[in-house]
Coordinates of C-alpha atoms in Angstrom, one line a residue:
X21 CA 0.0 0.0 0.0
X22 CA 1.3 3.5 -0.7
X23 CA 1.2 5.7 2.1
X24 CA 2.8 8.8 2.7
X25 CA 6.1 9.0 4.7
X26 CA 4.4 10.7 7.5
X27 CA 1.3 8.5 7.9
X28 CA 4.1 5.3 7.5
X29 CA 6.1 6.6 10.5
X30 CA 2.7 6.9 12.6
X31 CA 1.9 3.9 11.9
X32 CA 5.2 2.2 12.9
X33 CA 5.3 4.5 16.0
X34 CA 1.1 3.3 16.8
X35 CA 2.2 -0.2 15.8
X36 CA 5.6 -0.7 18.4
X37 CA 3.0 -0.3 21.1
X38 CA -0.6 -1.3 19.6
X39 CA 0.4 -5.3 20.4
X40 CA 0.6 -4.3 24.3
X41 CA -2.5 -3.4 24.6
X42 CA -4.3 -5.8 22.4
X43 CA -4.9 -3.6 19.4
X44 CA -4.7 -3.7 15.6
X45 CA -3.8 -0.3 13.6
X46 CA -5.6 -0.4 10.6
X47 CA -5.3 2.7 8.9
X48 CA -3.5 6.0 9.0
X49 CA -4.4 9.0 7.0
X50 CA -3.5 12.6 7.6
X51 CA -6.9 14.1 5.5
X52 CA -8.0 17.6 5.7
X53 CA -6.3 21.4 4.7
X54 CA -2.6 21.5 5.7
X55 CA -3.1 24.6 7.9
X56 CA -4.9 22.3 10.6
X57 CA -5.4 18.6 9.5
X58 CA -7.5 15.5 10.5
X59 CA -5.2 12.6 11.8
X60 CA -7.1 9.7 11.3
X61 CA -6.4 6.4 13.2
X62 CA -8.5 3.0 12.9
X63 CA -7.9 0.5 15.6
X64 CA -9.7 -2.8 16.0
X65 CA -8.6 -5.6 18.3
X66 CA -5.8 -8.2 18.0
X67 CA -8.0 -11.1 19.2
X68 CA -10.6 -10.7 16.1
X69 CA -13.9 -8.8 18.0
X70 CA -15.1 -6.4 17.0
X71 CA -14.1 -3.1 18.7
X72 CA -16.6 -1.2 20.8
X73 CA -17.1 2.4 21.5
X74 CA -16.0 1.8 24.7
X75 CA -12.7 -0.3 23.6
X76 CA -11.7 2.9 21.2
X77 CA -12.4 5.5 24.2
X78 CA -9.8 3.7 26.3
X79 CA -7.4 3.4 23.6
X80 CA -7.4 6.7 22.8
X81 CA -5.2 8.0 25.7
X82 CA -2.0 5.9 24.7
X83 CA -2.7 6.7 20.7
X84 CA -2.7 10.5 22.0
X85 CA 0.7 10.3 23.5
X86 CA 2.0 8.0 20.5
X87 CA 1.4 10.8 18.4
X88 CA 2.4 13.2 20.2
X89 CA 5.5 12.4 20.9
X90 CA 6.2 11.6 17.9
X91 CA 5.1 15.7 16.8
X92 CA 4.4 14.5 13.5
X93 CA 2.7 18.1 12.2
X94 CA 3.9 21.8 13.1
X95 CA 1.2 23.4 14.4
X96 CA -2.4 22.3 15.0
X97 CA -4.1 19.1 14.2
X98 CA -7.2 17.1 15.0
X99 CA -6.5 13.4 16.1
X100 CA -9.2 11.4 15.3
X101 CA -9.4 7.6 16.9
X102 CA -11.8 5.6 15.7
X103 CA -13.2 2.0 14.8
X104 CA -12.4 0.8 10.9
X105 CA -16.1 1.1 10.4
X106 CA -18.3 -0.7 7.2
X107 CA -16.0 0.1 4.9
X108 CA -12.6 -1.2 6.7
X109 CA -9.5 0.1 4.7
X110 CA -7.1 -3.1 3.4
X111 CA -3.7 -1.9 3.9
X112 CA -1.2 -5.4 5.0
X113 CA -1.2 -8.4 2.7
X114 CA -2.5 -10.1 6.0
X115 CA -5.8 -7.8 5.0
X116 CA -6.4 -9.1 2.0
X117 CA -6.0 -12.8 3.1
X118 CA -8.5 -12.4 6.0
X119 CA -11.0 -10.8 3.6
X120 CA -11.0 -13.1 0.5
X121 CA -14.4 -13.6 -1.0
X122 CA -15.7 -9.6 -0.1
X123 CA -16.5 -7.4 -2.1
X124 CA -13.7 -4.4 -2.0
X125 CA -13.7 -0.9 -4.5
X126 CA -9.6 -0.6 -5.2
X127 CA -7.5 2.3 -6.3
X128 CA -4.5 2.2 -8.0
X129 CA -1.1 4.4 -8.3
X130 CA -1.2 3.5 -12.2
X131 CA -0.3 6.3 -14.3
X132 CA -1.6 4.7 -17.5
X133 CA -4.8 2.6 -18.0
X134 CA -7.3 1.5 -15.4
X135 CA -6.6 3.4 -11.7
X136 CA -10.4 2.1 -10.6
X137 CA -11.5 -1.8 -9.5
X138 CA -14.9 -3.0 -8.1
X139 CA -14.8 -6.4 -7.4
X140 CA -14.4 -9.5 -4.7
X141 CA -11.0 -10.6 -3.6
X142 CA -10.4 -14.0 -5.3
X143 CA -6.8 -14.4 -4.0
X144 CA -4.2 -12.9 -1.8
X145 CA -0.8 -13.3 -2.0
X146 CA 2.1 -12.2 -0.1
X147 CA 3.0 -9.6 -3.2
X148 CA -0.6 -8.8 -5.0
X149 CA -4.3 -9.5 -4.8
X150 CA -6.6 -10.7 -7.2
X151 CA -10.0 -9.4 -7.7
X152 CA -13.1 -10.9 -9.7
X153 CA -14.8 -8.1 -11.4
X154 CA -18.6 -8.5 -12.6
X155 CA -18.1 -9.4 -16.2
X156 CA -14.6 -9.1 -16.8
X157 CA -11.8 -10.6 -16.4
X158 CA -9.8 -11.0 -13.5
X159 CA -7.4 -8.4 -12.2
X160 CA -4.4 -8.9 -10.4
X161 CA -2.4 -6.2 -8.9
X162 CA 0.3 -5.7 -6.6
X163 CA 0.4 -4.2 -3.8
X164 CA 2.9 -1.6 -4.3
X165 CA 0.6 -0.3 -7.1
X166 CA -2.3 0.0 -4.1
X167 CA -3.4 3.1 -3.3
X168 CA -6.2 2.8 -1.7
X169 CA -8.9 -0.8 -1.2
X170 CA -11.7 -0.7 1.3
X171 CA -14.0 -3.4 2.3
X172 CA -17.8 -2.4 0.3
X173 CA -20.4 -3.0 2.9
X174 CA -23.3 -5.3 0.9
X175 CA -26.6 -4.1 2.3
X176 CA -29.9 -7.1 1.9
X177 CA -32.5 -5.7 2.7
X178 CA -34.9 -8.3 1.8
X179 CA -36.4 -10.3 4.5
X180 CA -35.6 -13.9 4.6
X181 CA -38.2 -16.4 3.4
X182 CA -39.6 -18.7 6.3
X183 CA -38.7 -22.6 5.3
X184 CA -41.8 -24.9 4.6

């Protein structure tokens, strides 16, 4: 995944520290105008439950002093903490594998052809993913060309027939 070098060195700094307290770091972004930007840090837990409110309030102190520590930005910023949500970002290799067989929108760093993909991860390797896309053929792309892939929630609202 490509990240910038600043959110890559919060991420390291989160992650030396995220395995003592039981935490996954699943995404970094630094979003927002430059004057005051959003820091924007997804947690979930190590043991593969789903984090709570609760779990992320009480996380939130030792991501704080991570970060700060670290002084990543001159000047003011907004740290945001907060649970990966419907549409979990895919960011490790380990991502991918955990989530073959969901549907994921992908964005590439390609500079020529196709920079979009919608489609379900068929395969993950240490090195690229493959996606099935709806009436194409399959893509496979590594994951130094990934830019950005997030899970794409799948919403049935149809209520379940009762069995005979």
């Amino acid at each position: 995944m490509v990240k910038s070098k600043l959110e890559q060195e919060i991420i390291d700094a989160l992650e030396a520290v995220a395995q003592d307290h039981g935490i996954d770091v699943v995404d970094v972004e630094i979003v927002g105008a430059t004057k005051a930007p959003c820091v924007r840090v997804r947690l979930d837990r190590l043991d593969g439950e789903s984090i709570s409110l609760e779990d992320v309030t009480a996380q939130s102190a030792w991501v704080s002093d991570c970060v700060e520590q670290l002084d990543p930005i001159a000047g003011p910023y907004t740290l945001e903490v907060s649970s990966p949500g419907m549409a979990r970002p895919l960011r490790r290799p380990s991502d991918f594998a955990r989530f073959v067989g969901e549907p994921v929108e992908l964005t590439t760093t390609a500079m020529q052809g196709r920079r979009s993909y919608k489609g379900t991860i068929a395969q993950a390797t240490d090195t690229q993913v493959t996606l099935e896309l709806e009436g194409e053929d399959p893509a496979t792309i590594s994951y130094d060309e990934v830019k950005k892939c997030v899970l794409k929630p799948v919403f049935d609202f149809k209520p379940k027939k009762e069995e005979k």
